[in-house]
mmCIF file of C-alpha atoms (C1' of nucleotides) in Angstrom:
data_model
loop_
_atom_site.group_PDB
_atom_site.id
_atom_site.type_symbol
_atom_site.label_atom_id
_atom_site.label_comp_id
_atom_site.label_asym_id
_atom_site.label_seq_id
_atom_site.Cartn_x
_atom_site.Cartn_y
_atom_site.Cartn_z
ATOM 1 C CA UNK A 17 -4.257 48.929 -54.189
ATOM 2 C CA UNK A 18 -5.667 45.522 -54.940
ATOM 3 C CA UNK A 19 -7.330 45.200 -51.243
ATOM 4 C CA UNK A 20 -9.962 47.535 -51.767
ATOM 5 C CA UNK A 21 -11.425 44.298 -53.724
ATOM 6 C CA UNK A 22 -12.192 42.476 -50.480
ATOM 7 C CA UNK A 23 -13.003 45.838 -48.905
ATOM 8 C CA UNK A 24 -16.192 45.991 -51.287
ATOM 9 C CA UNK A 25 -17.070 42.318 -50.474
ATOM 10 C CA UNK A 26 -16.800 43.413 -46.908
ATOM 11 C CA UNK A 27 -19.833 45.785 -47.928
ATOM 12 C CA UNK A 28 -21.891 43.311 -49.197
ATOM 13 C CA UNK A 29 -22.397 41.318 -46.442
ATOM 14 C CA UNK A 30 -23.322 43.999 -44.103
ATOM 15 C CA UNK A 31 -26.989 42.879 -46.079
ATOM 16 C CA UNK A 32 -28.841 42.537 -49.014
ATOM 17 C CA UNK A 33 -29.872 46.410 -50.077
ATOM 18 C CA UNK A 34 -33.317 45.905 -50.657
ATOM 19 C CA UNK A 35 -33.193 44.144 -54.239
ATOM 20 C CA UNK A 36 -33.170 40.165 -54.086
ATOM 21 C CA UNK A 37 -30.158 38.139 -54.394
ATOM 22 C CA UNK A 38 -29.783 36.462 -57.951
ATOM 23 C CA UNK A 39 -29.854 32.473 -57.431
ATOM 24 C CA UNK A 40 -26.420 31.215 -58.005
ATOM 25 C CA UNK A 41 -23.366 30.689 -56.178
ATOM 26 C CA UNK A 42 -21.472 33.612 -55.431
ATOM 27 C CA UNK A 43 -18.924 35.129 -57.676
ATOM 28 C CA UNK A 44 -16.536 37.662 -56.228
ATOM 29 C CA UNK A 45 -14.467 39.806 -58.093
ATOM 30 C CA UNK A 46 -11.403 38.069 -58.117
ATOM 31 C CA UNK A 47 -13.161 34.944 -59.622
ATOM 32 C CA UNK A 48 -13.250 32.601 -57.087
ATOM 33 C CA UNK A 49 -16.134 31.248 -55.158
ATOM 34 C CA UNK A 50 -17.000 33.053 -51.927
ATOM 35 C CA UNK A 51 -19.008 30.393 -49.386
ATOM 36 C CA UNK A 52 -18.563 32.600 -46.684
ATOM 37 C CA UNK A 53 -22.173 33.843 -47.031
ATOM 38 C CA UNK A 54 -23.817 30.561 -48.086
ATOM 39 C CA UNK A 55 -21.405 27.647 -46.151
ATOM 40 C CA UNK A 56 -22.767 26.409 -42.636
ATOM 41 C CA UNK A 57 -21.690 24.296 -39.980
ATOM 42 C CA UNK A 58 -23.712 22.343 -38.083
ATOM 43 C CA UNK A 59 -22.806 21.096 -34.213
ATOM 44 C CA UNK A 60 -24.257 19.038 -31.814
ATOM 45 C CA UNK A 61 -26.332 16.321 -34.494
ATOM 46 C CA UNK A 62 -27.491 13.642 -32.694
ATOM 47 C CA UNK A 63 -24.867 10.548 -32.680
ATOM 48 C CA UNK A 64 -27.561 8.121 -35.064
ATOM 49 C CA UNK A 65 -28.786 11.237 -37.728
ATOM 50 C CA UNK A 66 -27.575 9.612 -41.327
ATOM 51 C CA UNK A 67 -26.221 11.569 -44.188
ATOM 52 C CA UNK A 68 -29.721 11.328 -45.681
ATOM 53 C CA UNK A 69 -31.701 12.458 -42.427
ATOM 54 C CA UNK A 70 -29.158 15.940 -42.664
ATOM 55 C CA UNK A 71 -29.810 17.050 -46.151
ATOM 56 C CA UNK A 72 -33.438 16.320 -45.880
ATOM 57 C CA UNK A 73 -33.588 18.541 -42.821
ATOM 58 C CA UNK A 74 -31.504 21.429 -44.669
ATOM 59 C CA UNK A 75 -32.694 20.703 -47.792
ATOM 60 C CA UNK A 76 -35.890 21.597 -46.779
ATOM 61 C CA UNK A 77 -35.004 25.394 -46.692
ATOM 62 C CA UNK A 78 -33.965 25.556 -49.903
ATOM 63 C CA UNK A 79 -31.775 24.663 -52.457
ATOM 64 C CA UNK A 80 -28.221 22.972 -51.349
ATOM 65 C CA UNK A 81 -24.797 23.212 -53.194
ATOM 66 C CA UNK A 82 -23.601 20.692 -51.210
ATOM 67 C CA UNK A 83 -23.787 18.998 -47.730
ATOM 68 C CA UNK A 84 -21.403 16.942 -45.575
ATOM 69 C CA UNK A 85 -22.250 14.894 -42.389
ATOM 70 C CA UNK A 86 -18.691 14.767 -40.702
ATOM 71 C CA UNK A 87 -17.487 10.439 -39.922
ATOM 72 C CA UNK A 88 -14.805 9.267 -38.337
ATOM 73 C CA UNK A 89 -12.684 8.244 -41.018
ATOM 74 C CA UNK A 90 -12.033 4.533 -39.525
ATOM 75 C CA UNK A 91 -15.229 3.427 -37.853
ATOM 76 C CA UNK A 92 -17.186 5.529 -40.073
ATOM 77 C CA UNK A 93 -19.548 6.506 -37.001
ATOM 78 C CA UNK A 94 -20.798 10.064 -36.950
ATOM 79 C CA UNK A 95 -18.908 12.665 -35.095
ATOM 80 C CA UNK A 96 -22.063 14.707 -34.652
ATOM 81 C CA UNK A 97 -21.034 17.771 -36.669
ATOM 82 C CA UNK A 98 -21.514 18.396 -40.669
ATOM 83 C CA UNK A 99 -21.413 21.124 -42.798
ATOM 84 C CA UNK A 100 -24.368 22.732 -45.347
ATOM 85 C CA UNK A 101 -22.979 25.038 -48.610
ATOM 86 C CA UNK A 102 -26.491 26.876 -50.277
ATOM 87 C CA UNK A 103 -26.587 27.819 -53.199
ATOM 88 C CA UNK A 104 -28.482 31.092 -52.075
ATOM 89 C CA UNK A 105 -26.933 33.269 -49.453
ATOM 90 C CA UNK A 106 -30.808 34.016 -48.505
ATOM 91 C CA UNK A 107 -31.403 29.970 -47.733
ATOM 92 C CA UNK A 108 -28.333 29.712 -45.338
ATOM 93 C CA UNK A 109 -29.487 33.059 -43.275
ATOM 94 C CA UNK A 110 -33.153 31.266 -42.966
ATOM 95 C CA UNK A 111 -31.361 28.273 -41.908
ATOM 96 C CA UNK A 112 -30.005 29.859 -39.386
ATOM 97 C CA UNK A 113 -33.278 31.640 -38.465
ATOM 98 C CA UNK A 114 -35.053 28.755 -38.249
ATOM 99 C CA UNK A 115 -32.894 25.690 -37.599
ATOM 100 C CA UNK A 116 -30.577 26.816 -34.642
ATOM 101 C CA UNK A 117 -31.439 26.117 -31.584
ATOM 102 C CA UNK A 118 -33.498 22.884 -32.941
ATOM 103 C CA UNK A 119 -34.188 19.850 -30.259
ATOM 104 C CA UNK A 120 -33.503 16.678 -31.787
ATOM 105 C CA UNK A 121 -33.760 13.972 -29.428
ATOM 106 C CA UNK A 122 -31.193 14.534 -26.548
ATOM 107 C CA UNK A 123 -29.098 17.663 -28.503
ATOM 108 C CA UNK A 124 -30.017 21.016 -29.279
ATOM 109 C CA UNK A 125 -27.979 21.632 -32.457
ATOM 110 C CA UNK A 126 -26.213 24.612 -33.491
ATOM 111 C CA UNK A 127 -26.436 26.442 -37.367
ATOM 112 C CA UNK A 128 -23.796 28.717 -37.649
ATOM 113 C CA UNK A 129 -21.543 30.564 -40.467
ATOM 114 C CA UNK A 130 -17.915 27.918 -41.031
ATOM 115 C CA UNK A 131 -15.281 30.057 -41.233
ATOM 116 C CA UNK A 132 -12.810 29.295 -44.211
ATOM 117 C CA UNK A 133 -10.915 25.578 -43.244
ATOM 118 C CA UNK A 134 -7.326 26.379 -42.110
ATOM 119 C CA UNK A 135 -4.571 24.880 -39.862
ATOM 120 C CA UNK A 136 -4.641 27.877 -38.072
ATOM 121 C CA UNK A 137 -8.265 27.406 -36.570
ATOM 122 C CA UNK A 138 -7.795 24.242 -35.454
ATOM 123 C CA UNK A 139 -6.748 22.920 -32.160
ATOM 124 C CA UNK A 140 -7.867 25.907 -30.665
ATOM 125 C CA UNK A 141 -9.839 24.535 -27.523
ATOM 126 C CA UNK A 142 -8.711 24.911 -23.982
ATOM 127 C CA UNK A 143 -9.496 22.865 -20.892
ATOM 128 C CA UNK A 144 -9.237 25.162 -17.668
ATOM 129 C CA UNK A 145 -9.249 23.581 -13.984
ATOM 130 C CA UNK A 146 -8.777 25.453 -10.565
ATOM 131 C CA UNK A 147 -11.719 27.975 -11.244
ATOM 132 C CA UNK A 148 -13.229 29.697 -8.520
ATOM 133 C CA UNK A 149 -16.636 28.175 -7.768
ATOM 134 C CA UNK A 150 -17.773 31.541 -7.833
ATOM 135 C CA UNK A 151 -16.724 32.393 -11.232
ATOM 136 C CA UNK A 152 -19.513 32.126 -14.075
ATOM 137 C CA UNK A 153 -19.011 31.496 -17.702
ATOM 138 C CA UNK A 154 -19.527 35.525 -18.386
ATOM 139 C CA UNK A 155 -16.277 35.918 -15.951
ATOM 140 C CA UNK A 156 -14.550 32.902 -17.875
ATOM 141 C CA UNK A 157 -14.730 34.814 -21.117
ATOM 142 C CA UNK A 158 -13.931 38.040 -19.674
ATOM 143 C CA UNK A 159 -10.501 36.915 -18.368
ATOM 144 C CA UNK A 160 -9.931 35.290 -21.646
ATOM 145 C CA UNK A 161 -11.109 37.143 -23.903
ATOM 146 C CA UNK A 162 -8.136 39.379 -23.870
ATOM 147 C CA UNK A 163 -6.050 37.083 -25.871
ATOM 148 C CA UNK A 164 -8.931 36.538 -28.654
ATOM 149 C CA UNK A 165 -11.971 35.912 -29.801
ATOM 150 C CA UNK A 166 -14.105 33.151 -27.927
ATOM 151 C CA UNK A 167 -15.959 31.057 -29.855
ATOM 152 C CA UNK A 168 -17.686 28.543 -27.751
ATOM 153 C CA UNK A 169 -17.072 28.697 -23.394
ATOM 154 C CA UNK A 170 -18.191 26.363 -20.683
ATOM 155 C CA UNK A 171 -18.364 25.262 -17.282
ATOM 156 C CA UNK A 172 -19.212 22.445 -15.746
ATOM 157 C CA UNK A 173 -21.533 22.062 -13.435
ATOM 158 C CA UNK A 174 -22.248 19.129 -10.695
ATOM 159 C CA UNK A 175 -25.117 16.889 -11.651
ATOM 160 C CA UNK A 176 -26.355 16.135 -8.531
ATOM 161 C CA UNK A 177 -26.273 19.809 -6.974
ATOM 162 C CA UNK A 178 -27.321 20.732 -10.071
ATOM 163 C CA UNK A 179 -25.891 24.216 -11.291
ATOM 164 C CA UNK A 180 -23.030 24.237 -8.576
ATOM 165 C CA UNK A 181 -19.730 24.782 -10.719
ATOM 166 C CA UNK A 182 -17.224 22.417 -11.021
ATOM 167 C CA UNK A 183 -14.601 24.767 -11.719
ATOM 168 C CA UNK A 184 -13.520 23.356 -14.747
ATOM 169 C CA UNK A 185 -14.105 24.471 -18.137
ATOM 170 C CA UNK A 186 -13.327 24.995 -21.906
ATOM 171 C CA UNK A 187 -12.829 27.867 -23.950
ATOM 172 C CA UNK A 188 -12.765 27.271 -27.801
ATOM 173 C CA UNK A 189 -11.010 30.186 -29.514
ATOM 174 C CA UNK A 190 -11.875 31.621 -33.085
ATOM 175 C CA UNK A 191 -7.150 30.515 -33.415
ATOM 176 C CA UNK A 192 -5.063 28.546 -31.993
ATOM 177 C CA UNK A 193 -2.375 30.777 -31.705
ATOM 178 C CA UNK A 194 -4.715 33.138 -29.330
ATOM 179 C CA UNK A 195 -4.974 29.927 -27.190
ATOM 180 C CA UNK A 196 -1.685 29.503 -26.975
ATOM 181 C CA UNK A 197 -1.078 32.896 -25.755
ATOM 182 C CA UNK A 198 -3.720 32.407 -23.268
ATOM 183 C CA UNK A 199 -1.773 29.459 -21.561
ATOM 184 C CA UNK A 200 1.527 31.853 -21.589
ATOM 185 C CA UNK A 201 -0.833 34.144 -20.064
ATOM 186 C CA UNK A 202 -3.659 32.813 -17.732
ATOM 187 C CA UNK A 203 -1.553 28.947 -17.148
ATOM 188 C CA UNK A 204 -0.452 29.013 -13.066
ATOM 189 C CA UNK A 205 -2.031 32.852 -12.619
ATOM 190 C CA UNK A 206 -4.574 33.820 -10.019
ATOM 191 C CA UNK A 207 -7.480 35.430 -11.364
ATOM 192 C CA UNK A 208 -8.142 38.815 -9.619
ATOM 193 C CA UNK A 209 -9.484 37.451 -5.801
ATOM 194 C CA UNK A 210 -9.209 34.053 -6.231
ATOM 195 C CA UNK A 211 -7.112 32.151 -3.995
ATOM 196 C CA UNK A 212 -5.823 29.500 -6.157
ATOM 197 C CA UNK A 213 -4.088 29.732 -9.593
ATOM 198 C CA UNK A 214 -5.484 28.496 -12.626
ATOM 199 C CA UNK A 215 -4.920 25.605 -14.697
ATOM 200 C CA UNK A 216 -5.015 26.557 -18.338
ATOM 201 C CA UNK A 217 -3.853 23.651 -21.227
ATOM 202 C CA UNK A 218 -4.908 22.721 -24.423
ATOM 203 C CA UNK A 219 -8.107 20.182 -24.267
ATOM 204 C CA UNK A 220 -7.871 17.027 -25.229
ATOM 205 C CA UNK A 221 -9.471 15.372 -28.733
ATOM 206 C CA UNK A 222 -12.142 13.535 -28.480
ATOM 207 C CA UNK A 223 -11.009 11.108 -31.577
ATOM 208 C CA UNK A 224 -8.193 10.153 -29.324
ATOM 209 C CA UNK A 225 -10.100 8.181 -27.001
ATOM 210 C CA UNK A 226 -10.594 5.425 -28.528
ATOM 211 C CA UNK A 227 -7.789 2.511 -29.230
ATOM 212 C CA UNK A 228 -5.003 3.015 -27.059
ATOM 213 C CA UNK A 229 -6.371 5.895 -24.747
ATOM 214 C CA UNK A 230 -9.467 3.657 -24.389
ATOM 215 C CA UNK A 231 -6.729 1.163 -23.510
ATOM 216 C CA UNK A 232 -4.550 3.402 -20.522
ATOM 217 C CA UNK A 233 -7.910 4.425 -18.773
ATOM 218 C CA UNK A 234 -9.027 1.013 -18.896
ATOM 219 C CA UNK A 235 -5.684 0.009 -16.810
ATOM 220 C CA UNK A 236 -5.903 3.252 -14.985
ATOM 221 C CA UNK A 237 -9.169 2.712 -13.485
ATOM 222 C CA UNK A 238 -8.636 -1.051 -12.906
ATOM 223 C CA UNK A 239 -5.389 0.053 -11.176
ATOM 224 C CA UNK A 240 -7.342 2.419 -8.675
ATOM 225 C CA UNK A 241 -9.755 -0.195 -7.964
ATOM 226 C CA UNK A 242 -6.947 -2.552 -6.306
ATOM 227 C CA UNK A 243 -5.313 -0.350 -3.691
ATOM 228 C CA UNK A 244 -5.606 -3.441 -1.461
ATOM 229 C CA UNK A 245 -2.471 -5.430 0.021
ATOM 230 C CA UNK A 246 0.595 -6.198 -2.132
ATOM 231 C CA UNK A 247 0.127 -10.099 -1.944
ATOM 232 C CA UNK A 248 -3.010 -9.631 -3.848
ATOM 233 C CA UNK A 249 -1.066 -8.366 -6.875
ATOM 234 C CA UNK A 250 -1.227 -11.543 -9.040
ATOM 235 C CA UNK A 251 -4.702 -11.827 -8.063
ATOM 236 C CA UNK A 252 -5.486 -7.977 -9.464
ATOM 237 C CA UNK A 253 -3.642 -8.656 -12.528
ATOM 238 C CA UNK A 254 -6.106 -11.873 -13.622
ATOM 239 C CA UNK A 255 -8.746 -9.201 -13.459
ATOM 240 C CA UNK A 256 -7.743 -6.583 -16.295
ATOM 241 C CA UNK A 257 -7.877 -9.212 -18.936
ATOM 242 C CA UNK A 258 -11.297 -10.115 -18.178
ATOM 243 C CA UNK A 259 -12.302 -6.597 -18.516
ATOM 244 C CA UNK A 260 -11.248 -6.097 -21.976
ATOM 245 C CA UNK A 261 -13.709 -8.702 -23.094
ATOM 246 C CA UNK A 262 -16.506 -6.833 -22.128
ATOM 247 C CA UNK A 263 -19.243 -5.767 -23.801
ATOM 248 C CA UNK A 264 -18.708 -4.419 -27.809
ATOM 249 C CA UNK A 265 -16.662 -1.390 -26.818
ATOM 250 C CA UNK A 266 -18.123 0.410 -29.869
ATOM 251 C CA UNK A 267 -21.402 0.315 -28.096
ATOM 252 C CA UNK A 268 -20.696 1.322 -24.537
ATOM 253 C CA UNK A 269 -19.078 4.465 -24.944
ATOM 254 C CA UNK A 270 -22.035 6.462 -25.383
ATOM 255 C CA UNK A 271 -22.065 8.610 -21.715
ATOM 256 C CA UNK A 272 -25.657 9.467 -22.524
ATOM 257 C "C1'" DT B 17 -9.419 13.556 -16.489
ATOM 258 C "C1'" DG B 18 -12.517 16.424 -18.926
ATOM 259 C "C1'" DT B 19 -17.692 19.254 -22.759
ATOM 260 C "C1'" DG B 20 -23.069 18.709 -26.506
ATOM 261 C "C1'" DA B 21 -17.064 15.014 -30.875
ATOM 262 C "C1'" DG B 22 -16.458 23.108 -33.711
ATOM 263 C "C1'" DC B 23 -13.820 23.277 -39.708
ATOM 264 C "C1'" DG B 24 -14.531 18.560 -43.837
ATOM 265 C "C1'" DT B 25 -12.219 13.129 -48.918
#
DNA sequence: TGTGAGCGT
């Protein structure tokens, strides 16, 4: 059988055996380049860290292959994530080691292994509302963890009160498709002793709030704000324009 | 209604 290939790489990466890992990328046996031992990804940069200001700060553990700082492909602004590709398996374990868990101004980044770019991990993060105030993230990824492997989990917490849950949260699975079986199963359901069921959806993208979503929640808010009488209604309606000529949107979006 | 922009030209 032609698996037990990838069964030996398997083997491999349990750790290098004592002897030292030749410098080069990795060949496996089937010829093609294997990055899964030497390709990070990097959440949580701080919004202004340039291109430059990344590989410097990765580059200093050893030799890169290749390094991306992740942009918005429009407005070219930084979406706070990038990805590092070593040449030496040994460099992206230090990296690891010794970069995650870095403070950089406000963030505390994350170095991690990227798993191999597909559709199918995409998509894959959940927003959940309705939780029990009681229930911490450890019980979040209990329940959920029956329909896959978690990858990142959160809950929100009040700012004021400090630590008092919100009981809302996101899950991030390792596939989409094990999210979507989590809505079929968790979407409307009670979690054992909780009096109210669960909201459970797919969250919403980030890149997507800017142009028109900016746009609706612009209206929406301005709408909540004038609940007063209906003769005011032209009056209201001479205030949305105004707003759009605010300050350079671009600049004001930053909830930091 | 909402995270610390989690898979890239």
């Amino acid at each position: 059988m032609v698996t037990i290939i990838s069964t030996m790489e398997t083997q491999v990466s349990n750790g290098p055996s004592g002897t030292s890992m030749p410098n080069g990328p990795v060949i496996s046996t089937n010829g093609s380049t294997d990055d899964s031992k030497t390709n990070l990804i990097v959440n949580y940069l701080p919004q202004n860290m340039t291109q430059e200001e990344f590989k410097s700060l990765f580059g200093s553990i050893g030799e890169i292959e290749s390094c991306k700082l992740v942009r918005d492909k429009i407005t070219g602004q930084s979406l706070g994530y990038g990805f590092v590709n070593y040449v030496d398996p040994n460099d992206a374990d230090k990296a690891i080691n010794t970069l995650n868990g870095l403070k950089l101004q406000t963030k505390t980044i994350k170095v991690s292994y990227a798993r191999p770019s597909s559709a199918s991990i995409r998509d894959a993060n959940l927003y959940v509302s309705g939780l029990p105030k009681t229930m911490s993230q450890k019980d979040m990824e209990q329940l959920f963890s029956q329909y896959g492997r978690i990858i990142t989990s959160r809950i929100l917490v009040d700012q004021v009160t400090a630590g008092i849950s919100r009981g809302v949260g996101f899950i991030r699975f390792d596939k989409r498709n094990e999210a979507e079986e989590a809505i079929k199963g968790l979407n409307g359901q009670k979690p054992l002793g909780a009096a109210e069921p669960i909201t459970v959806k797919f969250a919403n993208n980030p890149s997507q709030k800017t142009g028109q979503a900016l746009l609706t929640q612009l209206y929406q808010t301005a709408a909540r704000r004038y609940t007063g009488p209906l003769h005011h209604q032209t009056q209201r309606f001479s205030v949305i324009p105004s707003l759009g000529k605010g300050p350079d949107p671009n600049n004001s979006s930053k909830p930091m």
